[in-house]
Coordinates of N, CA, C and O in Angstrom, one line a residue:
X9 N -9.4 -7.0 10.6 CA -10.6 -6.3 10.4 C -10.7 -5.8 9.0 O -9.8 -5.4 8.3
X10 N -12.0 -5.9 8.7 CA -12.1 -5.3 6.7 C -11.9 -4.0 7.1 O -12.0 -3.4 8.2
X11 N -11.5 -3.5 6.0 CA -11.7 -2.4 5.8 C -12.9 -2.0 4.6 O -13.4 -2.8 3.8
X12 N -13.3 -0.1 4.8 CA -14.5 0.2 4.2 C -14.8 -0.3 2.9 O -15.8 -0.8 2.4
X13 N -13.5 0.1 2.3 CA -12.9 -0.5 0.4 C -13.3 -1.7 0.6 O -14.3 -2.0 0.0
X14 N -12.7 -2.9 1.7 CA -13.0 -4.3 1.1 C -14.8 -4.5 1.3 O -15.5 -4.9 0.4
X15 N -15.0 -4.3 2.5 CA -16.9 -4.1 2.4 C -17.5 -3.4 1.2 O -18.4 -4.0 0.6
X16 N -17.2 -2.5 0.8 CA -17.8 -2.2 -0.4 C -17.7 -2.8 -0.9 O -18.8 -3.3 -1.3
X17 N -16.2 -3.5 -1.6 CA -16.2 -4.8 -3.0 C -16.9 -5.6 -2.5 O -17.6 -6.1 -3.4
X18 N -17.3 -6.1 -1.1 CA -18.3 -7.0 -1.1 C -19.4 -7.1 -1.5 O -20.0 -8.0 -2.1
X19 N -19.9 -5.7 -1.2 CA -21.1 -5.7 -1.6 C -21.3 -5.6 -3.3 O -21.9 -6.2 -4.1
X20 N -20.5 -4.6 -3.4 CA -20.8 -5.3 -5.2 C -20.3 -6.5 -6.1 O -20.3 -6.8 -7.3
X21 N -19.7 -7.2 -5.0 CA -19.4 -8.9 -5.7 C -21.0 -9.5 -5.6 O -21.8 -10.1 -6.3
X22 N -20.9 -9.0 -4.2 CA -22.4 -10.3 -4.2 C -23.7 -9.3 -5.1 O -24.8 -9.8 -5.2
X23 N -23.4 -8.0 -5.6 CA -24.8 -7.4 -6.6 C -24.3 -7.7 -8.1 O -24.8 -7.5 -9.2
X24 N -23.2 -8.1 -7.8 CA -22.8 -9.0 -9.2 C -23.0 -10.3 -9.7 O -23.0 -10.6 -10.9
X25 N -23.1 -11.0 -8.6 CA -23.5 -12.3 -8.1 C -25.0 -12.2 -8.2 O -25.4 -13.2 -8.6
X26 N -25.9 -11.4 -7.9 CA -27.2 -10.9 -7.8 C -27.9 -11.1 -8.9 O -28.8 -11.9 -8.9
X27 N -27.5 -10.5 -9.8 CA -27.5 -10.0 -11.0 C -27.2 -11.0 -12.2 O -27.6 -10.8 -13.4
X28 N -26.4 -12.3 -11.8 CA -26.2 -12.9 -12.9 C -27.2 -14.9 -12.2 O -27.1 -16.1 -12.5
X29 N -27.9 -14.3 -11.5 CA -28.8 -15.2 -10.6 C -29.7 -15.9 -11.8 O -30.1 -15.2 -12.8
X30 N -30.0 -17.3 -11.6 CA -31.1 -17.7 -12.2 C -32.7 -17.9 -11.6 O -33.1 -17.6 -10.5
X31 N -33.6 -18.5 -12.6 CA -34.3 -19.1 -11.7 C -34.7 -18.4 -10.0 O -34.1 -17.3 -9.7
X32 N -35.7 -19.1 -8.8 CA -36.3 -18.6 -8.1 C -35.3 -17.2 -7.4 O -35.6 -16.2 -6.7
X33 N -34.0 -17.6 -8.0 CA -33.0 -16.5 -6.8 C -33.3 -15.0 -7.8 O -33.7 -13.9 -7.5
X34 N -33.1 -15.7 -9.0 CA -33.2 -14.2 -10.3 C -34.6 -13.5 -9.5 O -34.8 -12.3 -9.5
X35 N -35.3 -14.1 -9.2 CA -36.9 -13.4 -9.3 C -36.6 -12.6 -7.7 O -36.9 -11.5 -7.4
X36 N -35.8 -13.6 -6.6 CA -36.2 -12.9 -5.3 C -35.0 -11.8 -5.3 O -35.2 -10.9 -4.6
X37 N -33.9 -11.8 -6.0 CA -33.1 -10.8 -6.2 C -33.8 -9.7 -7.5 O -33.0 -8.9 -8.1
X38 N -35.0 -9.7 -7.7 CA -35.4 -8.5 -8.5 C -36.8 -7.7 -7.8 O -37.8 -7.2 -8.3
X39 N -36.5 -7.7 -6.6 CA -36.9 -7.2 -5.4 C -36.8 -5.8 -5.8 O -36.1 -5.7 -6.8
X40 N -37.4 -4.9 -5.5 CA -37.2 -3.2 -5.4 C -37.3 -2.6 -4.2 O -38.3 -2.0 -4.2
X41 N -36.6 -2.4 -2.9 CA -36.5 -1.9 -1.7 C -34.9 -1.3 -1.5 O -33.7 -1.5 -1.9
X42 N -35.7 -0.1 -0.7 CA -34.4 0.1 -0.1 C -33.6 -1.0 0.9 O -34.1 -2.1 1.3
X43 N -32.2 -0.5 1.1 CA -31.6 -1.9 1.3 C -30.3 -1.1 2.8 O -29.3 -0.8 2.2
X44 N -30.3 -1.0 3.5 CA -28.7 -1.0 4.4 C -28.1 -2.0 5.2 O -28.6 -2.7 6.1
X45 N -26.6 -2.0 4.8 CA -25.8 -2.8 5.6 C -24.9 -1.9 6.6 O -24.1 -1.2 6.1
X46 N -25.2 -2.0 7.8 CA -24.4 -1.6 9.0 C -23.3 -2.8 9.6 O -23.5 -3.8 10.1
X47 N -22.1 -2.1 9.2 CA -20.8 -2.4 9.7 C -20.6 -2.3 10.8 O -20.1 -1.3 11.3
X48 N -20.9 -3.5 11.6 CA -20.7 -2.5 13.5 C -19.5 -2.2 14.1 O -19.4 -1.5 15.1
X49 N -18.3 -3.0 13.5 CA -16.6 -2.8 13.8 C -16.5 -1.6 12.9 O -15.6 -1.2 13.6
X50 N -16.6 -0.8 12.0 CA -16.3 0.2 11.5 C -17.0 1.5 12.0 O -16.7 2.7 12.0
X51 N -18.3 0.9 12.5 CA -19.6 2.9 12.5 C -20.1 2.7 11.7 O -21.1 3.5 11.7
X52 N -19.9 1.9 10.6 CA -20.5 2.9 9.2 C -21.8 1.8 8.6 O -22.0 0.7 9.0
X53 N -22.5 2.5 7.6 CA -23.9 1.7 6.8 C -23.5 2.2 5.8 O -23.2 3.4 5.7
X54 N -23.5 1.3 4.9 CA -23.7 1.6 3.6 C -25.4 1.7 3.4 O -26.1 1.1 4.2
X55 N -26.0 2.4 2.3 CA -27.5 2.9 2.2 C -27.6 2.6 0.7 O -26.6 2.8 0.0
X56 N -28.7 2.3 0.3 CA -29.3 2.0 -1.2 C -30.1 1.7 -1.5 O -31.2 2.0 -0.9
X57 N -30.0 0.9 -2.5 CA -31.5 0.0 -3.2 C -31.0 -1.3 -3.8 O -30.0 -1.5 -4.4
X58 N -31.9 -2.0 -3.4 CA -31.6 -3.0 -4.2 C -33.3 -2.8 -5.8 O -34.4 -2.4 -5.7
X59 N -32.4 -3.5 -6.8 CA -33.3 -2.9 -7.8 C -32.8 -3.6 -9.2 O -31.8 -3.4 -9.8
X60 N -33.4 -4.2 -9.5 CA -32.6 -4.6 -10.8 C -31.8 -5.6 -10.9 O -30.7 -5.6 -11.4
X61 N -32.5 -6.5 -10.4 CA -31.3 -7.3 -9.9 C -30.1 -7.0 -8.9 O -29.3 -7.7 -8.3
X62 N -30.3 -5.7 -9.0 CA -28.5 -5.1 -8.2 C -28.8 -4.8 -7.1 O -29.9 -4.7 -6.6
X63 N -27.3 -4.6 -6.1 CA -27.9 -3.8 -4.9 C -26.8 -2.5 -5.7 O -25.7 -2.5 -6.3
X64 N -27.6 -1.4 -5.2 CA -27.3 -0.2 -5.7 C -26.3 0.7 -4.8 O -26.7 1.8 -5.1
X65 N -25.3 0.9 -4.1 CA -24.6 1.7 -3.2 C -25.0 2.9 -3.4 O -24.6 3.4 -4.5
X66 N -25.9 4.0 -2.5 CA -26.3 5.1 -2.7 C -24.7 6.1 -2.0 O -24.0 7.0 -2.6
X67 N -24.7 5.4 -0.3 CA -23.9 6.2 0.1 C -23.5 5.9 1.4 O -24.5 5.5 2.1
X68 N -22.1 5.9 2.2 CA -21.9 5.6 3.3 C -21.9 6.2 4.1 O -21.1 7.2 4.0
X69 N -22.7 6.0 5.2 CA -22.5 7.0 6.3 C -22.3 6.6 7.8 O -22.7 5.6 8.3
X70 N -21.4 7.7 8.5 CA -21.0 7.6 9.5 C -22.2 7.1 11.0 O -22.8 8.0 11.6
X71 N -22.4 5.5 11.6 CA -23.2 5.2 12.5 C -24.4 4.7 11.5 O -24.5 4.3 10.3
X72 N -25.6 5.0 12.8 CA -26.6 4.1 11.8 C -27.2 5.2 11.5 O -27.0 6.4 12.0
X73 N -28.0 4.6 10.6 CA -28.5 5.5 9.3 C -30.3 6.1 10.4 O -31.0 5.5 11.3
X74 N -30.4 7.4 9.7 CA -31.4 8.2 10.5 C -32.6 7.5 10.0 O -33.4 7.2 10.9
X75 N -32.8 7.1 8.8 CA -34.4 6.4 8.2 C -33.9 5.1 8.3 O -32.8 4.7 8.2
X76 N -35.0 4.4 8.5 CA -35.1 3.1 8.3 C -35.3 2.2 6.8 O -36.3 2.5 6.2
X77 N -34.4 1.3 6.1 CA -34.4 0.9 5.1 C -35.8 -0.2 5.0 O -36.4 -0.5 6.1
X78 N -36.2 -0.9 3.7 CA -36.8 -2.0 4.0 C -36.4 -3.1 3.8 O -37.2 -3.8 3.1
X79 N -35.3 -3.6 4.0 CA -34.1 -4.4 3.7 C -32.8 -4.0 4.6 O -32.3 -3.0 4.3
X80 N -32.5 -4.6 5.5 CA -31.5 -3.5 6.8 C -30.6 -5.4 7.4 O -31.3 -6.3 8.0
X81 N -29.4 -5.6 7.1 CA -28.1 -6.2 7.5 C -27.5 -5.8 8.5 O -27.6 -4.5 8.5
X82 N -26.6 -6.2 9.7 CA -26.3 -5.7 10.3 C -25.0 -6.8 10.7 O -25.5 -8.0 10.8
X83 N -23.5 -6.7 10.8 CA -22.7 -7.5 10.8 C -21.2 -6.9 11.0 O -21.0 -5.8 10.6
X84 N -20.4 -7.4 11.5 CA -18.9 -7.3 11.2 C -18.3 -7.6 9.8 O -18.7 -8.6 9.1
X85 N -17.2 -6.7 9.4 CA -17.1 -6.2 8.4 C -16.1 -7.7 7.8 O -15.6 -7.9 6.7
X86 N -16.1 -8.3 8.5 CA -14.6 -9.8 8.0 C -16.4 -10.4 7.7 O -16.6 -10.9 6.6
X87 N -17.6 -10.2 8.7 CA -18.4 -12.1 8.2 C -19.1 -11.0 6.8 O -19.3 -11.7 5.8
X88 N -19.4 -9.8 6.5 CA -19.8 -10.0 5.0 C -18.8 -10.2 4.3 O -19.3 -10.8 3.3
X89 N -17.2 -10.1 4.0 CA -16.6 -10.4 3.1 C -16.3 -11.8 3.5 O -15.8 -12.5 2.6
X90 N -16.4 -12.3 4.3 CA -16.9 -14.0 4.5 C -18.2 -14.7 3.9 O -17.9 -15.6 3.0
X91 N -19.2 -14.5 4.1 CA -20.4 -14.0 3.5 C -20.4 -14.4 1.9 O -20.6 -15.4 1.3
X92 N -20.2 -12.9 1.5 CA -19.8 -12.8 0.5 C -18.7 -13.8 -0.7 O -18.7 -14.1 -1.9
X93 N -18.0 -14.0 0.2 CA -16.6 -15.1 -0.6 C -17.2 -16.7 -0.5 O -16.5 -17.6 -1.1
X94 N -18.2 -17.1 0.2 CA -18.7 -18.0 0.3 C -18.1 -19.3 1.7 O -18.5 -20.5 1.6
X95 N -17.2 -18.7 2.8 CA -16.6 -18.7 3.7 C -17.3 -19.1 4.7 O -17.0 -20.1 5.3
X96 N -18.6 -18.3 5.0 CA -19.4 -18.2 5.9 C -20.5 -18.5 5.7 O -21.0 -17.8 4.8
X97 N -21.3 -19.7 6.5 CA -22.9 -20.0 5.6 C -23.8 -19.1 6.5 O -23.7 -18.8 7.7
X98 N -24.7 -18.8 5.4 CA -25.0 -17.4 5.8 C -26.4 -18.1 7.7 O -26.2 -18.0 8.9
X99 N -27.5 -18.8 6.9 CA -27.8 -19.6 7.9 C -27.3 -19.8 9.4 O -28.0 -19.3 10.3
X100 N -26.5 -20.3 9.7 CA -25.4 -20.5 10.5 C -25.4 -19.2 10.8 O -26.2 -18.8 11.6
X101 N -24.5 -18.1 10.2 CA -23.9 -16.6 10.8 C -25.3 -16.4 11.3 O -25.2 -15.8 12.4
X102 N -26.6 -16.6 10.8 CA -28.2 -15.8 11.2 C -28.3 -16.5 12.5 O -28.7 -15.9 13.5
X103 N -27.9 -17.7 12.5 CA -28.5 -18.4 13.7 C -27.6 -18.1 15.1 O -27.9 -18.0 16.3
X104 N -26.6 -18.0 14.6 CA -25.5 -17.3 15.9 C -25.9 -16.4 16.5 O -25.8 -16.2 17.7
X105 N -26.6 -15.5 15.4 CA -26.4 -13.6 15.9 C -25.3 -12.7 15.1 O -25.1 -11.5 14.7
X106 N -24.6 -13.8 15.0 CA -23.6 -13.2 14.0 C -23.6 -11.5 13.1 O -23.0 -10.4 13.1
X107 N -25.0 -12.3 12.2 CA -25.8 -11.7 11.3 C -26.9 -11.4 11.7 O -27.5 -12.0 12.6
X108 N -27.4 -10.3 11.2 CA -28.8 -9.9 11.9 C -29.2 -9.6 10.4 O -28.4 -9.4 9.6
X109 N -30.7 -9.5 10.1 CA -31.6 -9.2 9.1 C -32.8 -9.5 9.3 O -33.5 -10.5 9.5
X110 N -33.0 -7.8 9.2 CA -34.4 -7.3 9.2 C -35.7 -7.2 8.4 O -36.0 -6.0 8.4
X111 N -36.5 -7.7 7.7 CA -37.3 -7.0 6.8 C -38.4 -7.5 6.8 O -38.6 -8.5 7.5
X112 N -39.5 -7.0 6.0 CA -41.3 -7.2 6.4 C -41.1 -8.7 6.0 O -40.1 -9.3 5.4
X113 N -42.4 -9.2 6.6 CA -42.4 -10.7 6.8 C -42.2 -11.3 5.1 O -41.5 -12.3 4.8
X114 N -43.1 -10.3 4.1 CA -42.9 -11.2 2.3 C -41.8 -11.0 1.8 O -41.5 -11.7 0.9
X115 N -40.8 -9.9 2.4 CA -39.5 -9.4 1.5 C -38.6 -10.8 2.6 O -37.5 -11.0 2.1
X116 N -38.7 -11.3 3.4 CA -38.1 -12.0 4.2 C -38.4 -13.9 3.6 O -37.6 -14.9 3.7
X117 N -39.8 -13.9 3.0 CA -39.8 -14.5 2.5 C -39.3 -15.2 0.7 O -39.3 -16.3 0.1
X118 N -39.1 -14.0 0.5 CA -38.5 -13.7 -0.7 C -37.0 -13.9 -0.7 O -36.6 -14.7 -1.5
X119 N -36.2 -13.1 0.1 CA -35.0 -13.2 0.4 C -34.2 -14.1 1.0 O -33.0 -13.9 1.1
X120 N -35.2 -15.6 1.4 CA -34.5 -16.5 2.0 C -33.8 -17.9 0.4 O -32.8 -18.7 0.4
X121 N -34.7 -17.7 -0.6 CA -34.4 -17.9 -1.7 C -32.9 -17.3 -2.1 O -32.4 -18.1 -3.0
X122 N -32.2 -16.4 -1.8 CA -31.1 -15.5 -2.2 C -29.7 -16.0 -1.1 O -28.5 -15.9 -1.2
X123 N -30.4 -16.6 -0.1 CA -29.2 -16.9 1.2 C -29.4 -18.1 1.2 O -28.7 -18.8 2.0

């Protein structure tokens, strides 16, 4: 099972990965929304923004988060550093159940450019 440390490097490998994007991915990764990823083998959500290319880590908290993000992941903590490492196609993990991802129908169409 990941641990909290290795989910975080995940997440800022792939806002590093984000960030050095070209072309249609550069434009759907320069998105401005709030963003959370819930860990469901841990409790925990990381909370932020994605912005700038980046996803921004505001703050982790204990269970799911009280506000709703507009950008919201939901996963075990091994498939994002799977995910992430390129291990796991993300497609596939969505179509399982695996993965879950939430967001308004244009940020959904924007974001399938990025997966």
């Amino acid at each position: 099972m990941a641990t909290i440390e290795e989910c975080r490097a995940a997440l800022e490998k792939l806002s590093d990965n984000m960030q050095h994007a070209e072309g249609d991915v550069r434009t759907a990764a320069a998105l401005d929304r709030s963003v959370s990823c819930r860990i469901t083998d841990l409790d925990i959500t990381f909370v932020g923004r994605m912005t700038g290319g980046r996803i921004v880590v505001q703050d982790t908290i204990q269970g799911s988060p009280t506000e709703s993000a507009q950008i919201r992941l939901t996963m075990k903590g091994d498939d994002l550093v799977a995910l992430v490492n390129g291990e796991l196609n993300f497609a596939k993990a969505w179509g399982s159940g695996r993965v879950k991802l939430e967001a308004g129908l244009r940020d959904l169409f924007q974001l399938r450019k990025l997966l």
